[in-house]
Short mmCIF file of C-alpha atoms and ligand atoms in Angstrom, two decimals:
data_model
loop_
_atom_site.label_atom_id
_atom_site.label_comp_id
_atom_site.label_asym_id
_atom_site.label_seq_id
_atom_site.Cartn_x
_atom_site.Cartn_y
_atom_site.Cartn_z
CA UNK K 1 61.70 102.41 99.51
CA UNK K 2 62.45 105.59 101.49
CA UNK K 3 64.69 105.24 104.48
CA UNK K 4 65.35 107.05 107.40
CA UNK K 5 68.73 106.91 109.10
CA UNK K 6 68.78 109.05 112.45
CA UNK K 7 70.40 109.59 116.15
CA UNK K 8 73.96 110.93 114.14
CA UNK K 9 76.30 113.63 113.33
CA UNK K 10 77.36 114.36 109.96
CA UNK K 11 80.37 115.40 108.47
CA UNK K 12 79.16 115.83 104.62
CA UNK K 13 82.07 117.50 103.07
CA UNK K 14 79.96 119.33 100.95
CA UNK K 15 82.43 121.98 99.03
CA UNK K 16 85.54 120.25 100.34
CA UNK K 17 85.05 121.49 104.07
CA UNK K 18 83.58 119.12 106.95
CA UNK K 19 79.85 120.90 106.61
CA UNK K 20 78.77 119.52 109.81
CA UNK K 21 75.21 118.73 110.36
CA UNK K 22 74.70 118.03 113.78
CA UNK K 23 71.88 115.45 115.30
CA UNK K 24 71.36 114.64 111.45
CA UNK K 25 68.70 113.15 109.66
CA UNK K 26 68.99 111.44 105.83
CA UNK K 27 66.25 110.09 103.89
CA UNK K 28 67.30 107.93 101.37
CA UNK K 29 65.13 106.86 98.34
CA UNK K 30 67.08 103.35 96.52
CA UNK K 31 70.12 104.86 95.70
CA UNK K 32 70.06 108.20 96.33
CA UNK K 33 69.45 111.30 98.73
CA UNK K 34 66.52 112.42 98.69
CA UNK K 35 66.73 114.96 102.38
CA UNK K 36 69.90 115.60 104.41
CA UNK K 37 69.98 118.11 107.16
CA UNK K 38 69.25 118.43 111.17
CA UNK K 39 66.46 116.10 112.87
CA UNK K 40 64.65 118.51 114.18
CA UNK K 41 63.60 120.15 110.05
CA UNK K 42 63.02 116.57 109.08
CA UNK K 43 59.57 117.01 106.31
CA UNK K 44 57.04 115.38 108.19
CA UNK K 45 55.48 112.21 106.29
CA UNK K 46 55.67 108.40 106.69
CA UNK K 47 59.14 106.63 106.49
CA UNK K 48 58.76 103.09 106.37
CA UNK K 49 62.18 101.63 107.42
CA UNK K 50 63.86 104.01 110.06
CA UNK K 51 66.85 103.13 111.08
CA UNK K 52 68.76 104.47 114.26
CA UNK K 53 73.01 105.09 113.36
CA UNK K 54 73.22 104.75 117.39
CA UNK K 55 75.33 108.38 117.75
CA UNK K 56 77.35 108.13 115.21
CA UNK K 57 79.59 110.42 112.61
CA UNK K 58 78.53 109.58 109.28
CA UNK K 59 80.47 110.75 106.62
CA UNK K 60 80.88 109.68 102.72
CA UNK K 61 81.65 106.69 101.77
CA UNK K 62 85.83 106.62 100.97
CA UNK K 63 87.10 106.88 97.65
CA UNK K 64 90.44 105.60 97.07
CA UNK K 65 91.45 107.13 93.41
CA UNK K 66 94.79 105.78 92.52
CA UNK K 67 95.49 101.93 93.30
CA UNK K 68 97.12 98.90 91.13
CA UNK K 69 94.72 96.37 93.32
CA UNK K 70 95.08 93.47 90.37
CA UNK K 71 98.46 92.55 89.63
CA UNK K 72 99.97 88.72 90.45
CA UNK K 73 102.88 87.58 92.44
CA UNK K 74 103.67 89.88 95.58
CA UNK K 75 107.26 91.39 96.38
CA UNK K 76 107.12 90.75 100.17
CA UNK K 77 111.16 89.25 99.19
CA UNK K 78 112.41 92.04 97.96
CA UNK K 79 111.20 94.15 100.86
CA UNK K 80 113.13 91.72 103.03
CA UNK K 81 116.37 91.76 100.87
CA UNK K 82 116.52 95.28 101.23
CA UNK K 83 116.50 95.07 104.44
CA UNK K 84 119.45 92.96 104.61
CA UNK K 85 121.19 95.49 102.91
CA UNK K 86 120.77 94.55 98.95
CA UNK K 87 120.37 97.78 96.66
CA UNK K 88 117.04 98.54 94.27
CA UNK K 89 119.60 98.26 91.45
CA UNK K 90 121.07 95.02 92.31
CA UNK K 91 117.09 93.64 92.59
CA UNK K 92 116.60 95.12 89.41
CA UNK K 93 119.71 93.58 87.60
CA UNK K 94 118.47 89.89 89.40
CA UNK K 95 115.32 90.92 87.15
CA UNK K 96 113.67 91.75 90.23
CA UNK K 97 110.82 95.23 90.44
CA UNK K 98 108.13 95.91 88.55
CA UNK K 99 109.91 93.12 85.64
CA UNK K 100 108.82 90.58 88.35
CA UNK K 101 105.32 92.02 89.07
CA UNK K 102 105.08 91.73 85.53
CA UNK K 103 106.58 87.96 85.00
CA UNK K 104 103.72 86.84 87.19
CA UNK K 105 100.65 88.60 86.28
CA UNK K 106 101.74 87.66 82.44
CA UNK K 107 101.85 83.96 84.08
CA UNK K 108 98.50 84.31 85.56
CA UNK K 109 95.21 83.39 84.26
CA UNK K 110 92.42 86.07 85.19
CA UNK K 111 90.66 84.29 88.03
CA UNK K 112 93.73 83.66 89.52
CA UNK K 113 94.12 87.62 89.20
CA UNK K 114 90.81 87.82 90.12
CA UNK K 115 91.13 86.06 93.25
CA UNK K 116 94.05 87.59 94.56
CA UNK K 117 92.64 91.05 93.69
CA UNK K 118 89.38 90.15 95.13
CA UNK K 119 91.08 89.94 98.68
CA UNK K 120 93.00 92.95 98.51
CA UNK K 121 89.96 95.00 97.27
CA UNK K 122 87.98 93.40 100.28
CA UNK K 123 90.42 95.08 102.65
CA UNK K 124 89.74 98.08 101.12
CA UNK K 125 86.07 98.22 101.58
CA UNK K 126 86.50 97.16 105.42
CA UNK K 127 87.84 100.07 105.87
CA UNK K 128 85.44 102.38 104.57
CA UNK K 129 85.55 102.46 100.57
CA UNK K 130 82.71 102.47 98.44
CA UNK K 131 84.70 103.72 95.31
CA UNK K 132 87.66 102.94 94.01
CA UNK K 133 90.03 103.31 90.70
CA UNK K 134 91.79 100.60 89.40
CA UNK K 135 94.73 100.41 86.85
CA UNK K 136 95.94 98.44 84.50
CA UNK K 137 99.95 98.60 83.81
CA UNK K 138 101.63 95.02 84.94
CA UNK K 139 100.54 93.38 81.44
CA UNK K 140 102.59 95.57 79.33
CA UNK K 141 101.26 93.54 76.05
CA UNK K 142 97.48 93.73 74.43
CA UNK K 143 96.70 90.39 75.86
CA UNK K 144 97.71 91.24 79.51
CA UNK K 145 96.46 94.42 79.91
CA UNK K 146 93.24 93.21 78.46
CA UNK K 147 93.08 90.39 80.98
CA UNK K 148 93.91 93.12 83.70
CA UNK K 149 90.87 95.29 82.42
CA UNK K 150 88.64 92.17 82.50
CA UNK K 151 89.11 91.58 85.68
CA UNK K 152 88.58 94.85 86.86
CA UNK K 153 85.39 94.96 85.40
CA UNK K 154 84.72 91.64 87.26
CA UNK K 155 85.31 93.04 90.35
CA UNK K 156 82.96 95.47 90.08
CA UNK K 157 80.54 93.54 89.22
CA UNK K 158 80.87 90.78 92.43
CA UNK K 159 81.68 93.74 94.82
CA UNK K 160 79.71 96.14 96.57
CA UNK K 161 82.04 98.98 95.03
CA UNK K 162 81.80 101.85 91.99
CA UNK K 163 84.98 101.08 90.69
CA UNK K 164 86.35 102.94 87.52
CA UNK K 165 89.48 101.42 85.29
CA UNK K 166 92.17 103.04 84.53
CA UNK K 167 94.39 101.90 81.40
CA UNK K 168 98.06 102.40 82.42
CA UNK K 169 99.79 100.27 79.47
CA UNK K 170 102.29 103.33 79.62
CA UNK K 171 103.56 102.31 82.96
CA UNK K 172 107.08 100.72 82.20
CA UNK K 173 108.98 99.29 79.14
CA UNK K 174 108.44 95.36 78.39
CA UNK K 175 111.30 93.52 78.04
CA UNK K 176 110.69 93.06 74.55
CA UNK K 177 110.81 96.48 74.24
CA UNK K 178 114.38 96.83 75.67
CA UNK K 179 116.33 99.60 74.81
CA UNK K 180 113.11 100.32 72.44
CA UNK K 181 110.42 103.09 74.41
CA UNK K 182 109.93 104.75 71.48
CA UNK K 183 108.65 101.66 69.62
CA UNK K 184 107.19 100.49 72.62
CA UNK K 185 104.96 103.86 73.13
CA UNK K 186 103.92 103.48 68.99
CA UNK K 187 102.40 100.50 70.30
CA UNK K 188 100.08 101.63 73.35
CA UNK K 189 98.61 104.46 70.88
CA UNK K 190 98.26 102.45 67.55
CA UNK K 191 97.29 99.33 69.19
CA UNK K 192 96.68 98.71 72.31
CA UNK K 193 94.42 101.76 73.51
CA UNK K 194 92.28 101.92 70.22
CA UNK K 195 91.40 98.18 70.56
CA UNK K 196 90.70 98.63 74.72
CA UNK K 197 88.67 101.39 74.42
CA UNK K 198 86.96 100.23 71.51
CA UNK K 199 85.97 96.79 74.27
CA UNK K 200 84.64 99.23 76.70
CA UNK K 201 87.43 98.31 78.74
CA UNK K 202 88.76 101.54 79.74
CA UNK K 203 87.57 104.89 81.69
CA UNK K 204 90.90 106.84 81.79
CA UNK K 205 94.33 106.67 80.61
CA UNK K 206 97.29 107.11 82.55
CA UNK K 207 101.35 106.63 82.35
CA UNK K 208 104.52 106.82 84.46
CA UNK K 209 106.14 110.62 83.58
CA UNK K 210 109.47 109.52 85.33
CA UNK K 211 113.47 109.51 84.02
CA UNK K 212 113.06 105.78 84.81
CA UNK K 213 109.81 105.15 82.82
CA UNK K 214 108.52 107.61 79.69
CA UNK K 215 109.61 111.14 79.09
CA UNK K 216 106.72 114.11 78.70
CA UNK K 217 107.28 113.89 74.74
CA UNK K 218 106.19 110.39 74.94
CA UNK K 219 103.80 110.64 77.42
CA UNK K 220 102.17 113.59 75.18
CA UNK K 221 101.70 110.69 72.45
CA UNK K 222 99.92 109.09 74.56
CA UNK K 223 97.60 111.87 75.74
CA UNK K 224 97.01 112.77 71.97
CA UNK K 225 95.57 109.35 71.29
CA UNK K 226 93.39 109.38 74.53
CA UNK K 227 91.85 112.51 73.46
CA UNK K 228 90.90 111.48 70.07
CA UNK K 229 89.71 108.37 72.12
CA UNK K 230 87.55 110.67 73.90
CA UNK K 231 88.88 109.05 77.18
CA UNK K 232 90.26 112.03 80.20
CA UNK K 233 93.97 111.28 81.53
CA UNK K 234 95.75 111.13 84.42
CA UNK K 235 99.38 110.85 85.26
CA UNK K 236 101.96 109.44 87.38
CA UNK K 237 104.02 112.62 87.76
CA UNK K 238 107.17 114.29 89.84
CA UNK K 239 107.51 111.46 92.13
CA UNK K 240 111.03 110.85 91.97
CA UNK K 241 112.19 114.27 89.71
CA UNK K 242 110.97 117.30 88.13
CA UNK K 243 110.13 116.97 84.54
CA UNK K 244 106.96 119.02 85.06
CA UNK K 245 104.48 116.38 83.81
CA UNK K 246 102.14 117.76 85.78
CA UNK K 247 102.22 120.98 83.44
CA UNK K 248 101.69 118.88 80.87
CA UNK K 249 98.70 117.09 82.41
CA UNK K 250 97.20 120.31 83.17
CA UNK K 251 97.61 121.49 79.12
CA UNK K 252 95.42 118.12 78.58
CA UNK K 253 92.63 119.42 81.43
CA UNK K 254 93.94 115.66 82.88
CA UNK K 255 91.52 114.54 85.84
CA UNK K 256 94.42 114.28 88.26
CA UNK K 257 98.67 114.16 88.67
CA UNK K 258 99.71 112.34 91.89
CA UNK K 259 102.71 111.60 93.56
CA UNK K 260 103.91 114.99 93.10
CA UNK K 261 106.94 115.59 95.69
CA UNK K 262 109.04 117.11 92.88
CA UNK K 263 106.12 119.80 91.26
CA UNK K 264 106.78 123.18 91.13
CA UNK K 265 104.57 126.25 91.90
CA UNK K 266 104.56 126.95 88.22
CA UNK K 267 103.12 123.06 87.96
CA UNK K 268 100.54 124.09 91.00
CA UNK K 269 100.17 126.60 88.87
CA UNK K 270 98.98 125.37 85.97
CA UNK K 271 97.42 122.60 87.74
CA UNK K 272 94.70 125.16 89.50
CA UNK K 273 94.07 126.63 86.45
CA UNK K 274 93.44 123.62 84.50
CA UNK K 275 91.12 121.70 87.50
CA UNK K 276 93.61 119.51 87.76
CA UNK K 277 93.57 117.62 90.97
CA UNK K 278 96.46 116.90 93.21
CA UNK K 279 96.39 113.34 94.33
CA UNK K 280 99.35 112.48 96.75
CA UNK K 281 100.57 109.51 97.28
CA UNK K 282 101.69 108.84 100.75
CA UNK K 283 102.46 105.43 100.98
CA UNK K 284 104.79 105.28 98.62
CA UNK K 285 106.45 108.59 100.09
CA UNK K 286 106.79 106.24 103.51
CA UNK K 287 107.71 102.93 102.04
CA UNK K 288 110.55 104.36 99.46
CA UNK K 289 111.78 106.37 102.78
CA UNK K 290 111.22 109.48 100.26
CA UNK K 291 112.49 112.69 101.69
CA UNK K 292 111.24 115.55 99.48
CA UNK K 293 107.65 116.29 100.74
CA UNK K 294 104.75 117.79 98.16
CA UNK K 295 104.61 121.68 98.00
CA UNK K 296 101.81 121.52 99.93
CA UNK K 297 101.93 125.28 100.72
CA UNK K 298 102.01 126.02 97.10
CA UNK K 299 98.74 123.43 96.50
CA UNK K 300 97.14 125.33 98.95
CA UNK K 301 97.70 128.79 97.63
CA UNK K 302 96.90 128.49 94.35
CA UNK K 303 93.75 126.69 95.25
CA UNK K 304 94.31 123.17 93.78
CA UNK K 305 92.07 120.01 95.18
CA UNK K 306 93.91 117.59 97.02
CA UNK K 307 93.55 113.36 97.20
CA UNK K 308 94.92 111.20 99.01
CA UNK K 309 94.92 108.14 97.77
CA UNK K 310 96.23 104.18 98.78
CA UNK K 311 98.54 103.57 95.31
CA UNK K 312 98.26 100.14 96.30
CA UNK K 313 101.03 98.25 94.66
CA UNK K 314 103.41 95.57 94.90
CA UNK K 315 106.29 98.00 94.98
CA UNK K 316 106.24 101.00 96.55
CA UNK K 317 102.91 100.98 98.26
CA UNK K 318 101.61 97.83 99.44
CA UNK K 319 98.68 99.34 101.30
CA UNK K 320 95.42 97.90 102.49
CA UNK K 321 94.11 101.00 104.28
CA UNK K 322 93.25 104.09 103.20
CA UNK K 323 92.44 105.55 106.75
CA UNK K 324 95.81 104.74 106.97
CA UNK K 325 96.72 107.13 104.40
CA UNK K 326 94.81 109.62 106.16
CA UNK K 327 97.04 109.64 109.13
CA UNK K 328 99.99 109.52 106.30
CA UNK K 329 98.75 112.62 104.78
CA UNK K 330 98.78 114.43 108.16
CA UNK K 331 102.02 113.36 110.02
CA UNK K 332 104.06 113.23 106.80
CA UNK K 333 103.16 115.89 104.30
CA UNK K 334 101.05 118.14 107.56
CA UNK K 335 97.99 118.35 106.11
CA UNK K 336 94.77 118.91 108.11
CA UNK K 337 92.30 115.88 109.32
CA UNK K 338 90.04 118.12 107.50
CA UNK K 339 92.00 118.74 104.32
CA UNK K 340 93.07 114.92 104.40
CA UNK K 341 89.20 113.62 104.80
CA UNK K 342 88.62 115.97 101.74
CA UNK K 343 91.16 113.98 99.95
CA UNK K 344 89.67 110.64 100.09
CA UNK K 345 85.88 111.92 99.86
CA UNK K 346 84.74 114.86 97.54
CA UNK K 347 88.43 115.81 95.76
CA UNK K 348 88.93 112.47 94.91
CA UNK K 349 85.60 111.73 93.85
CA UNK K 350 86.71 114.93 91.34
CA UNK K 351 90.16 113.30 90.40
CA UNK K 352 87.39 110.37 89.14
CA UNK K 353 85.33 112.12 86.90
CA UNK K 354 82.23 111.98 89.57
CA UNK K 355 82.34 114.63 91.41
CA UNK K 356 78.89 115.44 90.76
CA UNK K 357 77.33 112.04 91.82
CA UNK K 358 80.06 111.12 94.32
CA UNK K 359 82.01 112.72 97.80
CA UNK K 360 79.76 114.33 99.63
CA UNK K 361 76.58 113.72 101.28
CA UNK K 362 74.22 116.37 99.44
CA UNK K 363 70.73 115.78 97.95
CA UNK K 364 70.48 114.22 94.60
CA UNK K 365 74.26 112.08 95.10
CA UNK K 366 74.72 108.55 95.31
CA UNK K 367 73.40 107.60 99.06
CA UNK K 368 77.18 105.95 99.84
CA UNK K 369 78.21 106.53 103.46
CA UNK K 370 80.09 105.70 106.32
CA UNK K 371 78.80 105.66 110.20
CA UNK K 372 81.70 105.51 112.52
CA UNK K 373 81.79 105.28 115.93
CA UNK K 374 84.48 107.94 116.94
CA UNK K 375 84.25 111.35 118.83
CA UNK K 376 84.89 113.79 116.13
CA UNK K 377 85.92 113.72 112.44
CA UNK K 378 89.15 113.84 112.90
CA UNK K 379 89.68 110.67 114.94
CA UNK K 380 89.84 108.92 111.48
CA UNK K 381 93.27 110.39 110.68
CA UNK K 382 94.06 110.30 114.41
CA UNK K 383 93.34 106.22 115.07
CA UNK K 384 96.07 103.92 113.30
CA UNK K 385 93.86 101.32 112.32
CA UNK K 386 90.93 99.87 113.88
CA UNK K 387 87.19 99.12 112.86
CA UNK K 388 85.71 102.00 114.37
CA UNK K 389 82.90 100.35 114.93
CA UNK K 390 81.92 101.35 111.39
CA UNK K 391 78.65 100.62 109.39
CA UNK K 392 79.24 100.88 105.87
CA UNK K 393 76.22 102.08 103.28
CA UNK K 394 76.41 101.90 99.65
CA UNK K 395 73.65 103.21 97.22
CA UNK K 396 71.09 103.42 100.25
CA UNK K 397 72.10 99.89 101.62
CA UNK K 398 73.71 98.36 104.47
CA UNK K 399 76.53 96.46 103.37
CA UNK K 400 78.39 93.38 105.41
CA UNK K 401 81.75 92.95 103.62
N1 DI6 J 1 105.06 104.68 90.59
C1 DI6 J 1 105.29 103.81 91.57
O1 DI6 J 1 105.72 104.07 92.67
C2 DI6 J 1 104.87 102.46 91.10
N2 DI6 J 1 104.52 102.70 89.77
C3 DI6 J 1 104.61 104.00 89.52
O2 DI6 J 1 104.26 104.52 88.47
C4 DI6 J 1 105.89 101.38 91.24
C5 DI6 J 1 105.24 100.09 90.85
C6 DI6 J 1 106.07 98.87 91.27
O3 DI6 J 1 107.19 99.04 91.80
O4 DI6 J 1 105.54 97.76 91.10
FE1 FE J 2 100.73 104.50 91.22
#
């Protein structure tokens, strides 16, 4: 049925820039958006349901592109021995980290992972997402990361949400793997990846670039076998050194590297010309007390597209907001309110493979939007927190979460 939403201003990042439209009209037809522009050039005609957005700013509906939401057991302990002074590496050696994270979602069944993912992804969506990637990577065997997959599937299936999957088996080594990556990363491309994809389980592939996780020679195996997969990459890169994964994404056209803090212009670089998008990572950045900020000077100059996304995780980003993230983006790594609602609304709709259906509010794009009541655009990276008063939209409906 077509629907008229009126009485707002819209920001509808159309090109990555605010495009503001103001005293707006859109006419949405089911999902989709079938007019877009100022009140007063509505097309005359009869619109059956009209319905009045009471002065708001409407903008897209938030994309978060880079989160772990489904993993079991929660590190809220660790955070706490830290703070009484106990080192990463002694957590590690107690078998503490991402081992831990993994101990438990191996333990748990998939509604249990279901359920706990469920509420986290809820958070999520009452703040303003209507898409959202999810990875794999705290199964670390077939049988786990399948279960993982599953239940991201589930989710978007019992949520009002686009969600893609992301399979991230290269994320750390097993401990059955000890001492083994090698063997370990033989096993993600000869078994594990062929037999997800092959269970429609899978939209991307990603994995951990990192002196602490897999080096670019085996992270190259694994983009060999996601090409002849015919699935697009993406890659945890730079976060904690320079090994210039991100290079190496870009030589694989990979959707997106994030974290980033250690790139170098000759990564931004190659990133820009491959169309690879930037997706930083700022919660982790403020949770790991990280000092070495993103070249975002060098980002901007070469042209590359910039996300920001939640990285939800139990480790180093245990985020429920991505407005949050917004504010991040600005008082950490100084980017714009306009740059940083870019990040989480057309450039990472790119870094998913949909930016031509997703991120901005242009005829013909999926009718997902956000009416908030705040004075300007930027008051969404300005306000820590807070409702906002906003009414969320998703394929040309209202939806309560
Ligand atoms: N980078 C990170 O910061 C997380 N994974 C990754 O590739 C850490 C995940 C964890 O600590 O559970
Ligand atoms: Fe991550």
């Amino acid at each position: 049925m077509k629907t008229l939403w009126q009485n707002c201003h819209v920001a509808s990042m159309a090109q990555g820039t605010y495009s503001i439209i103001e005293d707006a009209a859109i006419v949405t037809v089911a999902s989709k958006i079938e007019w877009i522009g100022p009140r007063a050039e509505l097309p005359a005609g009869d619109y059956p349901r009209v319905n009045d957005l009471e002065e708001a700013w409407v903008t897209p509906g938030l994309i978060d592109c880079h989160t772990h939401t489904v993993f079991g057991g929660n590190r809220s302990g660790e955070f706490e021995q830290r703070l009484q002074g106990v080192s990463y590496a002694e957590i590690a050696a107690a078998g503490g980290g991402i081992a831990s994270t993994v101990r438990a979602t191996r333990a748990a069944s998939e509604d249990e992972l279901f359920a706990s993912a469920r509420q986290r992804l809820t958070c999520l969506l009452r703040d303003g997402v209507t898409s959202v990637e999810i990875k794999s990577g705290y199964g670390l065997d077939l049988d786990s990361e399948r279960k993982i997959l599953k239940v991201i599937r589930r989710l978007a299936g019992e949520l009002p949400v686009s969600v893609r999957s992301t399979c991230l088996a290269a994320h750390a080594l097993p401990p059955e793997y000890a001492g083994r990556a090698d063997d370990y990363i033989e096993h993600v491309c000869a078994e594990m990846l062929p037999a997800l994809a092959a269970e429609g389980l899978v939209d991307a592939v990603d994995a951990f670039c990192e002196y602490l996780a897999f080096s670019p020679a085996q992270v190259e195996r694994v983009f060999k076998v996601a090409q002849q997969l015919g699935l697009p990459v993406k890659l945890h890169a730079e976060q904690l050194s320079s090994l210039h994964g991100s290079s190496l994404a870009a030589r694989y056209q990979a959707l997106s590297a994030d974290h980033l803090e250690f790139m170098t212009e000759e990564d931004a670089i190659a990133m820009a010309a491959a169309g690879t998008v930037a997706v930083l990572l700022p919660g982790a950045f403020y949770f790991l007390r990280e000092t070495q900020l993103p070249p975002l000077e060098a980002l901007r100059k070469h042209g590359v597209k910039i996300a920001i996304a939640s990285d939800l995780n139990p480790g180093t980003s245990p985020a429920l907001s991505l407005r949050l993230m917004l504010n991040m983006a600005c008082t950490l790594f100084r980017m714009t309110p306009e740059e940083a609602l870019a990040g989480v609304t057309q450039h990472a709709a790119t870094a998913l493979g949909m930016g031509a259906s997703h991120g901005s509010l242009e005829v013909g794009k999926v009718a997902d939007f956000v009416a908030w009541q705040i004075e300007r655009p930027a008051d969404l990276a300005y306000w820590l927190g807070g409702d906002l008063g906003k009414r969320v939209v998703r394929h040309g409906v209202e939806v309560l979460i």
